[in-house]
PDB file of C-alpha atoms in Angstrom:
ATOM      1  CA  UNK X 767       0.000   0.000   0.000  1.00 50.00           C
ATOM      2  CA  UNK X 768       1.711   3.244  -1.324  1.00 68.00           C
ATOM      3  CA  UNK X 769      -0.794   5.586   1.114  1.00 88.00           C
ATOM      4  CA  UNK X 770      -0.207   7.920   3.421  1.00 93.00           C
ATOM      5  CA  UNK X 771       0.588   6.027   6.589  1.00 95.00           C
ATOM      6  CA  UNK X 772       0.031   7.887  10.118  1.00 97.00           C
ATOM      7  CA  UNK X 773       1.067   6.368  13.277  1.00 96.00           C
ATOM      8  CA  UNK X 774       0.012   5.377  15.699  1.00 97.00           C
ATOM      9  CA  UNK X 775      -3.650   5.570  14.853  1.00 95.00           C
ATOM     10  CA  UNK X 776      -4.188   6.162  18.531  1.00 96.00           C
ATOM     11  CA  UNK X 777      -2.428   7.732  21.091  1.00 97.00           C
ATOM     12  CA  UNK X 778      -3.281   8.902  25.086  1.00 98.00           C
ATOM     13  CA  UNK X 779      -1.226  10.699  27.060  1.00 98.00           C
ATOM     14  CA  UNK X 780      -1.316  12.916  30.602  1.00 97.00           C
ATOM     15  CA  UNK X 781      -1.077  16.399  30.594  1.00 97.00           C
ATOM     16  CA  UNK X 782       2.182  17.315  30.830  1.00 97.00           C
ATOM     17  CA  UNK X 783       3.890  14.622  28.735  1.00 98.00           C
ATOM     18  CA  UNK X 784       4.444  15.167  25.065  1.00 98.00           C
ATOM     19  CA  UNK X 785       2.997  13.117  21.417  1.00 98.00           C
ATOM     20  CA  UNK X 786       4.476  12.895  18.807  1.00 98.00           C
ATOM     21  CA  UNK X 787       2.622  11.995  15.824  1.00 98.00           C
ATOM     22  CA  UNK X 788       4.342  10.452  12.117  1.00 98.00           C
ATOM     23  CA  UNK X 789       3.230  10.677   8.768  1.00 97.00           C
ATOM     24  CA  UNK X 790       4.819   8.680   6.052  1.00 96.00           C
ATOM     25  CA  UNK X 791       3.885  10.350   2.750  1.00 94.00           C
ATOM     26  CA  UNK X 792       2.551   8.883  -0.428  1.00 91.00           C
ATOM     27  CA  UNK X 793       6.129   7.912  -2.397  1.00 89.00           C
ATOM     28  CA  UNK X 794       7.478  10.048  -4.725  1.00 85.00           C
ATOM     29  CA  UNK X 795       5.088  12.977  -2.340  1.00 88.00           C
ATOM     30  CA  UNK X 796       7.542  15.799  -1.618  1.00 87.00           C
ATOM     31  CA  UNK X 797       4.828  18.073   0.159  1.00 90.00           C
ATOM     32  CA  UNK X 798       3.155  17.102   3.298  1.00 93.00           C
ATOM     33  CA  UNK X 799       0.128  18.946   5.343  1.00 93.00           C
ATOM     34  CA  UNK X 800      -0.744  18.825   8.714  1.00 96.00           C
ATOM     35  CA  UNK X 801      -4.241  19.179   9.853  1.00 94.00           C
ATOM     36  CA  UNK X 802      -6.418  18.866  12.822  1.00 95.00           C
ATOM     37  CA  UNK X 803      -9.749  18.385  13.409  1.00 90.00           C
ATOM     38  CA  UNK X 804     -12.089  18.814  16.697  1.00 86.00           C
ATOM     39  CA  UNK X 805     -15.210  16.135  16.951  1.00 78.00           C
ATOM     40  CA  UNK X 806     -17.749  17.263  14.943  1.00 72.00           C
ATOM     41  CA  UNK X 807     -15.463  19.947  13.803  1.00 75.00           C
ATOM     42  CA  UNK X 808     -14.151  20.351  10.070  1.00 77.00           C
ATOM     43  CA  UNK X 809     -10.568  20.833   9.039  1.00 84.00           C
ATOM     44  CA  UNK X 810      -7.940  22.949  10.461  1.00 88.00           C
ATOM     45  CA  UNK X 811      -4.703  23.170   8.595  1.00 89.00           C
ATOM     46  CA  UNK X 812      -1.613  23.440  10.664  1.00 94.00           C
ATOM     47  CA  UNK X 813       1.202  23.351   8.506  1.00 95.00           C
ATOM     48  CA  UNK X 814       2.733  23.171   5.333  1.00 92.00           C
ATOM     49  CA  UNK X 815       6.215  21.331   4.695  1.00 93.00           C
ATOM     50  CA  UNK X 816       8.521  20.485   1.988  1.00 91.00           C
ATOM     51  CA  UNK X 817      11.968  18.516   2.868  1.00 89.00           C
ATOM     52  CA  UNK X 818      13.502  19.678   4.846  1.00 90.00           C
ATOM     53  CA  UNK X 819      11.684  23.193   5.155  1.00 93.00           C
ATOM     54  CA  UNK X 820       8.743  24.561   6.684  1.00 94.00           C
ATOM     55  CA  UNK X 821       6.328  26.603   3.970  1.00 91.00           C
ATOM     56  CA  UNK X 822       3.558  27.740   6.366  1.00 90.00           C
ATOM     57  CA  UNK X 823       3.306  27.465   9.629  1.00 93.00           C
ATOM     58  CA  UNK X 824       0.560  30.219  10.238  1.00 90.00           C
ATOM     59  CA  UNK X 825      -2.201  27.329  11.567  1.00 90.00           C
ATOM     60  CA  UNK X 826       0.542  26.326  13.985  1.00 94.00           C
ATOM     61  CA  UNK X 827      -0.181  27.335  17.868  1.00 94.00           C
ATOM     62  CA  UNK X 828       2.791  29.621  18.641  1.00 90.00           C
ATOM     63  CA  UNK X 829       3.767  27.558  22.026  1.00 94.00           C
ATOM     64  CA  UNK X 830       3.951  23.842  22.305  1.00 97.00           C
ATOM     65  CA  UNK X 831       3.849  22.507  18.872  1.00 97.00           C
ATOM     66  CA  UNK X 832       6.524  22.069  16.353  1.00 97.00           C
ATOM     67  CA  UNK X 833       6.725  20.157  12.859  1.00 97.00           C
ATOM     68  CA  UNK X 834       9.580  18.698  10.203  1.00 96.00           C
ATOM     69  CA  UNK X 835       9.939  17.088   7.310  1.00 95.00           C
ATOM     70  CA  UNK X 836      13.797  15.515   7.255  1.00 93.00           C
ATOM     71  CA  UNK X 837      15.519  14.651   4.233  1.00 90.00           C
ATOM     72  CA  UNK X 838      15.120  10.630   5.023  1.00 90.00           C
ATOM     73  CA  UNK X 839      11.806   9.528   7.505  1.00 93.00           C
ATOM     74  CA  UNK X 840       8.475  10.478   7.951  1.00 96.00           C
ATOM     75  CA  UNK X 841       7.697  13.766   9.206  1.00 97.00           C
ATOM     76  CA  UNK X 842       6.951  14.504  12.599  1.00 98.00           C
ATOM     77  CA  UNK X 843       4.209  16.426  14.593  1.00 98.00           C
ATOM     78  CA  UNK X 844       5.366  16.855  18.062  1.00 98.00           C
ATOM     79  CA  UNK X 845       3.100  18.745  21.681  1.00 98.00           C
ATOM     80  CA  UNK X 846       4.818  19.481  24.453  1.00 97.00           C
ATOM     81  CA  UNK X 847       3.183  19.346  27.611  1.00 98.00           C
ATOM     82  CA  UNK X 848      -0.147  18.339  26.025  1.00 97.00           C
ATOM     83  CA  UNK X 849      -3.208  19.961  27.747  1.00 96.00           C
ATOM     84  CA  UNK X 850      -6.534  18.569  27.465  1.00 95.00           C
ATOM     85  CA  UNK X 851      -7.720  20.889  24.568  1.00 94.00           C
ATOM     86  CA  UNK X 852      -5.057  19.321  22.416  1.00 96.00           C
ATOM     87  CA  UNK X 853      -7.295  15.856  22.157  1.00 96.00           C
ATOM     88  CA  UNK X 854      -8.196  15.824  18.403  1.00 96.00           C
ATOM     89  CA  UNK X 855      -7.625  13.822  15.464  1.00 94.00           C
ATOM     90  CA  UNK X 856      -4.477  14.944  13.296  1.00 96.00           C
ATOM     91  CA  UNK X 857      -4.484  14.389   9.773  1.00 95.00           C
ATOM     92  CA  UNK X 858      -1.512  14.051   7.658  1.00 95.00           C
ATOM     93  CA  UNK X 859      -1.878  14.549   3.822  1.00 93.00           C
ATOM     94  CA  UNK X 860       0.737  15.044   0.906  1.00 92.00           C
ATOM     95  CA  UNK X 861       0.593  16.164  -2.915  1.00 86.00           C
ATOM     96  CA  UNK X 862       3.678  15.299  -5.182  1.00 79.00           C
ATOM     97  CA  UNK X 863       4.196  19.163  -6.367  1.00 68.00           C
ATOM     98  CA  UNK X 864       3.053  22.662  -6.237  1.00 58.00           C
ATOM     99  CA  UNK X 865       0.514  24.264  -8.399  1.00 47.00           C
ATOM    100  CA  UNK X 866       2.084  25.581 -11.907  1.00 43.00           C
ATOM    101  CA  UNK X 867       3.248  22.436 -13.149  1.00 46.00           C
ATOM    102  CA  UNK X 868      -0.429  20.450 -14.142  1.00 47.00           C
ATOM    103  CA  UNK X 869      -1.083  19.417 -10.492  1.00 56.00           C
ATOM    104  CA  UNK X 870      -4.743  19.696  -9.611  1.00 59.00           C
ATOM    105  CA  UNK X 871      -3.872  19.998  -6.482  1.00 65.00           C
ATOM    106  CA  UNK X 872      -5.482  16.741  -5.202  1.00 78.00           C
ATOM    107  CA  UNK X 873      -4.390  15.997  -2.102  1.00 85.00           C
ATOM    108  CA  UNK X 874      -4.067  12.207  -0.473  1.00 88.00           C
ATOM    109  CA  UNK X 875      -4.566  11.595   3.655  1.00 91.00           C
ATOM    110  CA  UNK X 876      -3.472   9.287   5.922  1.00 93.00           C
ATOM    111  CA  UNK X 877      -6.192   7.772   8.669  1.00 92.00           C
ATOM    112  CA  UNK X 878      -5.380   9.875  11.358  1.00 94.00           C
ATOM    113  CA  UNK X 879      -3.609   9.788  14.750  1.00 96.00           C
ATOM    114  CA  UNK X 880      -6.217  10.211  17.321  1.00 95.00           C
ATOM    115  CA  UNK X 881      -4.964  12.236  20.179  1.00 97.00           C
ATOM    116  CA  UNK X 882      -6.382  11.884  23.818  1.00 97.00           C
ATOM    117  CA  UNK X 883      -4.985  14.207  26.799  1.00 97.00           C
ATOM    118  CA  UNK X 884      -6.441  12.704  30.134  1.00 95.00           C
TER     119      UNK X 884
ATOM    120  CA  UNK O1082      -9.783  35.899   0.455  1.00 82.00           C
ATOM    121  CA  UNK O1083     -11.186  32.793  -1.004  1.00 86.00           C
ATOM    122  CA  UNK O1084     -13.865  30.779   0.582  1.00 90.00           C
ATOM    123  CA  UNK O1085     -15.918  28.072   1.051  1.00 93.00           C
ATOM    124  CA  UNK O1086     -19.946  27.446   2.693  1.00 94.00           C
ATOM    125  CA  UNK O1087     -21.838  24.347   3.062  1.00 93.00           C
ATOM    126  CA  UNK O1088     -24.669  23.393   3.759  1.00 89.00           C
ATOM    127  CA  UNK O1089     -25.125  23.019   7.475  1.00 86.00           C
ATOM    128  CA  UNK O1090     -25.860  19.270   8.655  1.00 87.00           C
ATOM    129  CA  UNK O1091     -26.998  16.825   9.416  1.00 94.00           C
ATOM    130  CA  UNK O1092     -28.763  16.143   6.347  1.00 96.00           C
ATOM    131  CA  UNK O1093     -31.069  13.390   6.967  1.00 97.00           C
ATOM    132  CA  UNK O1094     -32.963  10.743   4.400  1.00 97.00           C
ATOM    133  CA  UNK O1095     -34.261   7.658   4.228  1.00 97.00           C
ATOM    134  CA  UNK O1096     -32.492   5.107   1.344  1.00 97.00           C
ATOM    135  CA  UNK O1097     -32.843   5.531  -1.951  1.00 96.00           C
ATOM    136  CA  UNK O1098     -33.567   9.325  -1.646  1.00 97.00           C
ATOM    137  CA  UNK O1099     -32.554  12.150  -3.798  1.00 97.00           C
ATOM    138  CA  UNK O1100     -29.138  13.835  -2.058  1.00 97.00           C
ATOM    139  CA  UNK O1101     -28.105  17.617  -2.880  1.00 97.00           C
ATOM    140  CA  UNK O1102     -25.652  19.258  -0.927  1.00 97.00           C
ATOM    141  CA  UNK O1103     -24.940  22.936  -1.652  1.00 97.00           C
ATOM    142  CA  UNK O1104     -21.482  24.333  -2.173  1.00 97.00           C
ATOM    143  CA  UNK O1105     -20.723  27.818  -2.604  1.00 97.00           C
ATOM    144  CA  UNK O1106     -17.411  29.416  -3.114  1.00 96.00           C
ATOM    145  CA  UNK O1107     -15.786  33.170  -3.378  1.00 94.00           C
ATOM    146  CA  UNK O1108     -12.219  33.136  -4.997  1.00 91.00           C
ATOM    147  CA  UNK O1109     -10.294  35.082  -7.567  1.00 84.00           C
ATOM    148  CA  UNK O1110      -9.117  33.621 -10.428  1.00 82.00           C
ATOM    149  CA  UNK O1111     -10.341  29.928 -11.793  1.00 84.00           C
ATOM    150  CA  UNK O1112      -9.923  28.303  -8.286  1.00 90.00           C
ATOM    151  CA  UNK O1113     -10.082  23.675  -8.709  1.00 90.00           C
ATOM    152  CA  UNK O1114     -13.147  22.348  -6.878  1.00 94.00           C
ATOM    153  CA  UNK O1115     -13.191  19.227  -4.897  1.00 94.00           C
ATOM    154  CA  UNK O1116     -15.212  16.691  -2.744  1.00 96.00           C
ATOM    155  CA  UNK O1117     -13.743  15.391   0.121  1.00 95.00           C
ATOM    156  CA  UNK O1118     -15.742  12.175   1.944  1.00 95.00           C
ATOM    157  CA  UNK O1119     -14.545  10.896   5.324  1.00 91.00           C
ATOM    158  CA  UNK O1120     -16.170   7.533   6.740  1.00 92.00           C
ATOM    159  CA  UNK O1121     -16.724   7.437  10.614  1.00 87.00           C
ATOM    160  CA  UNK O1122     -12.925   6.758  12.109  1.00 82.00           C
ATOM    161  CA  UNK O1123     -11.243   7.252   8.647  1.00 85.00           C
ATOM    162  CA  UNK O1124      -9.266   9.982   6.729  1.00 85.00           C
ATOM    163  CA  UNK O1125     -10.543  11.717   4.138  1.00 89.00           C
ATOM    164  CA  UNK O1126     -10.927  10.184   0.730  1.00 90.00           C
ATOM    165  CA  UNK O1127     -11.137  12.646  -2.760  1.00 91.00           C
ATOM    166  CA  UNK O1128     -14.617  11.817  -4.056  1.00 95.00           C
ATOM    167  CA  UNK O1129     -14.595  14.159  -7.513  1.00 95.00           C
ATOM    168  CA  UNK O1130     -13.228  17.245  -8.886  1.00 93.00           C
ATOM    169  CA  UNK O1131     -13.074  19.941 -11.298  1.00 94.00           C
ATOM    170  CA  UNK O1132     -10.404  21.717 -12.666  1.00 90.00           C
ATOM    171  CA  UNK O1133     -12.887  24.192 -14.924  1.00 90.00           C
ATOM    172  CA  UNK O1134     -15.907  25.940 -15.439  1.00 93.00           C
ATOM    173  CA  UNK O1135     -18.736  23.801 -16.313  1.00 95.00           C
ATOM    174  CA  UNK O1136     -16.743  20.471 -15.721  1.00 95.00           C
ATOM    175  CA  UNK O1137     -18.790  17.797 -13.986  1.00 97.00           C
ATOM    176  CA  UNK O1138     -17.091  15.480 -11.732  1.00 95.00           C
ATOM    177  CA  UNK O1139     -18.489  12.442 -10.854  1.00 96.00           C
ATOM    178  CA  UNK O1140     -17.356   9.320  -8.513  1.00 96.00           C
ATOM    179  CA  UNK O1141     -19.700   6.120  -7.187  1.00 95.00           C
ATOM    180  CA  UNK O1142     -22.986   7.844  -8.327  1.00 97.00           C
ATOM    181  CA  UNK O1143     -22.097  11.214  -7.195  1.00 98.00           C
ATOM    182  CA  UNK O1144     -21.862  14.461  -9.358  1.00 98.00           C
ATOM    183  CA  UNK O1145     -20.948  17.937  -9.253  1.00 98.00           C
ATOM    184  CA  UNK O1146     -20.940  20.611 -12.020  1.00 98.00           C
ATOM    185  CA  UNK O1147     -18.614  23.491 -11.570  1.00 97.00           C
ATOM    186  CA  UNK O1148     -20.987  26.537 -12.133  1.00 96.00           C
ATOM    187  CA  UNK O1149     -18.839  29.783 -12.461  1.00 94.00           C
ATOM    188  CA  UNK O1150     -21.949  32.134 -12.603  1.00 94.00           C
ATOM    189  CA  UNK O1151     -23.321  30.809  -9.475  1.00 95.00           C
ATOM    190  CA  UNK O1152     -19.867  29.669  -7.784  1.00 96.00           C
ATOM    191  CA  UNK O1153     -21.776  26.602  -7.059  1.00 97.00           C
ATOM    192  CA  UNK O1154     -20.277  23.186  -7.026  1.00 98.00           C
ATOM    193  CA  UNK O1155     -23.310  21.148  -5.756  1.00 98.00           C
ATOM    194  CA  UNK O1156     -22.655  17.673  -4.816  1.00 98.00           C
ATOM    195  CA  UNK O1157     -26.131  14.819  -5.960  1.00 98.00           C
ATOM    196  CA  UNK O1158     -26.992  11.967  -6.139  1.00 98.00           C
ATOM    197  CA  UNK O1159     -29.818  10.050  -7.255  1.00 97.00           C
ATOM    198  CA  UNK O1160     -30.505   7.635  -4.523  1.00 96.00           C
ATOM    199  CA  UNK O1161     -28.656   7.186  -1.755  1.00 97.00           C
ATOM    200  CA  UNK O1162     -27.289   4.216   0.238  1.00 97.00           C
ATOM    201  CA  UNK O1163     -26.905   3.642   4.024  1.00 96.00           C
ATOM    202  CA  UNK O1164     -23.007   3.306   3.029  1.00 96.00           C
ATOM    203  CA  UNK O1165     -23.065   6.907   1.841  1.00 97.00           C
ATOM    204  CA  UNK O1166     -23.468   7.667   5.684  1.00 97.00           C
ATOM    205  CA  UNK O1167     -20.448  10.074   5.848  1.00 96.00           C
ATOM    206  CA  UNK O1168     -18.970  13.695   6.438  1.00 94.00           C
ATOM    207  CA  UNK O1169     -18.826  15.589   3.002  1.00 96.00           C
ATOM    208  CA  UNK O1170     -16.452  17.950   2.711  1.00 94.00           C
ATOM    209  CA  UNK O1171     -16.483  20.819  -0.464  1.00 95.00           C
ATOM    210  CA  UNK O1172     -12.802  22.608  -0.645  1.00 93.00           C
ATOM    211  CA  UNK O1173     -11.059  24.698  -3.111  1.00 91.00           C
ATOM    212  CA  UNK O1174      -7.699  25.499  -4.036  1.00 87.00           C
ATOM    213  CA  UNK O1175      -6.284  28.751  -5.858  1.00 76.00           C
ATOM    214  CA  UNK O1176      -3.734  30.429  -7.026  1.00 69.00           C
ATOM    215  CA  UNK O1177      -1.536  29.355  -4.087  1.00 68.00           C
ATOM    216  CA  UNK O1178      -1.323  25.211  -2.459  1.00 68.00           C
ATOM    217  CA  UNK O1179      -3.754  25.640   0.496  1.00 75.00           C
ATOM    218  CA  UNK O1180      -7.014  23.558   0.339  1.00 83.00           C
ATOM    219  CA  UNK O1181      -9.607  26.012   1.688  1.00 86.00           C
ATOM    220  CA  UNK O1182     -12.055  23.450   3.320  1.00 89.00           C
ATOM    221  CA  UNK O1183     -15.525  23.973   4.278  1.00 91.00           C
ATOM    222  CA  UNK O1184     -17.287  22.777   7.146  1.00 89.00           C
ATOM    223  CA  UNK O1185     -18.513  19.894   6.449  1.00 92.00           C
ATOM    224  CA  UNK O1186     -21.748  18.465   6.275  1.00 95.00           C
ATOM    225  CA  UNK O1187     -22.830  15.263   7.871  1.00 94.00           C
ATOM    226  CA  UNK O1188     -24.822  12.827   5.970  1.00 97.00           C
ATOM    227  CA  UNK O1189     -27.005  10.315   7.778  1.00 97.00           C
ATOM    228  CA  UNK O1190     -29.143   7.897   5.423  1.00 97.00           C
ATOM    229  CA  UNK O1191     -31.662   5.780   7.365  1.00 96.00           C
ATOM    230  CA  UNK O1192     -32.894   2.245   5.856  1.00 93.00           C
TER     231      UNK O1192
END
């Protein structure tokens, strides 16, 4: 399966402690997007990364949360000190380019990492 | 800036009903046009598109026409199944590489 994989699927932790969430992109996908959404919520993006760089980060809370996209492994959503309005389900997705070169703009998602803060 | 309304849910019917779900968007330019599904506990799945005015997606029984003069993108279907229980989601993308979502709009078909 050549999807975007997202692990784990599930994840609790205490306030306090920290998550870290991974997202393996499509292959060949240089361009991966973080979003989050509340229950019964829709989406909210987070951020936008290309190897190595980070595009956007303007749906990123300024405290707490961080993102990358290395040259080799997944990239990496990370909450320090979680609180308990951080429980939410984060969606990865990734595209293979940028708009300009015939891209649609289609974008492909993982299943989520579901995050509970007790 | 560019943006997207649904229809507020949830929308409600019994099987084999007719299914609209309004779409509106406000953007500059010739923005793509997309449907988004996602399944109870899944990730969200691309359902159709359209890259142009007056293109018609279409995907497992669903359509949508891409109406410039109304900057409508509809999503039907002609009779619905209690597997097309879902969250529909009707998003855009511009000039630029964001996805501007809407809201969503739950679906609930009862047999």
């Amino acid at each position: 399966n050549a999807g975007v994989m997202q692990n784990p699927r599930h994840l609790v932790r205490r306030r306090g402690q920290e998550a870290r969430l991974r997202c393996s992109p499509v292959k060949g996908h240089s361009h991966v997007y973080w979003y989050r959404q509340l229950p019964e919520e829709g989406l909210k993006f987070m951020v936008y990364l290309q190897k190595e760089n980070i595009i956007d980060e303007s749906g990123m809370p300024k405290e707490r949360f961080s993102a990358e996209f290395p040259k080799e492994g997944p990239s990496i959503l990370r909450i320090q000190q979680v609180v308990r309005g951080d429980s939410a389900a984060y969606f990865c997705a990734s595209s293979p380019t940028t708009l300009g070169t015939g891209e649609t703009g289609e974008l492909f998602f993982g299943e989520g990492s579901r995050l509970t803060v007790l | 800036g560019d943006s997207v309304t649904q229809m507020e849910g949830p929308v409600t019917l019994s099987e084999e009903a007719f299914l609209t779900i309004n779409c509106t968007y406000t953007a500059t330019g010739y923005p793509s046009l997309f449907w988004y599904v996602q399944y109870p506990g899944e990730g969200l799945q691309l359902l159709l598109k359209a890259t142009k005015a007056d293109d018609k997606g279409s995907n497992k029984g669903f359509e949508a026409t891409y109406r410039k003069e109304t900057t409508s993108f509809h999503l039907e279907k002609g009779s619905v199944q209690v597997s097309d229980s879902a969250v529909y989601f009707c998003a855009l993308r511009g000039s630029n590489y964001q996805l501007i979502w809407g809201a969503g709009t739950k679906l609930i078909i009862k047999p």
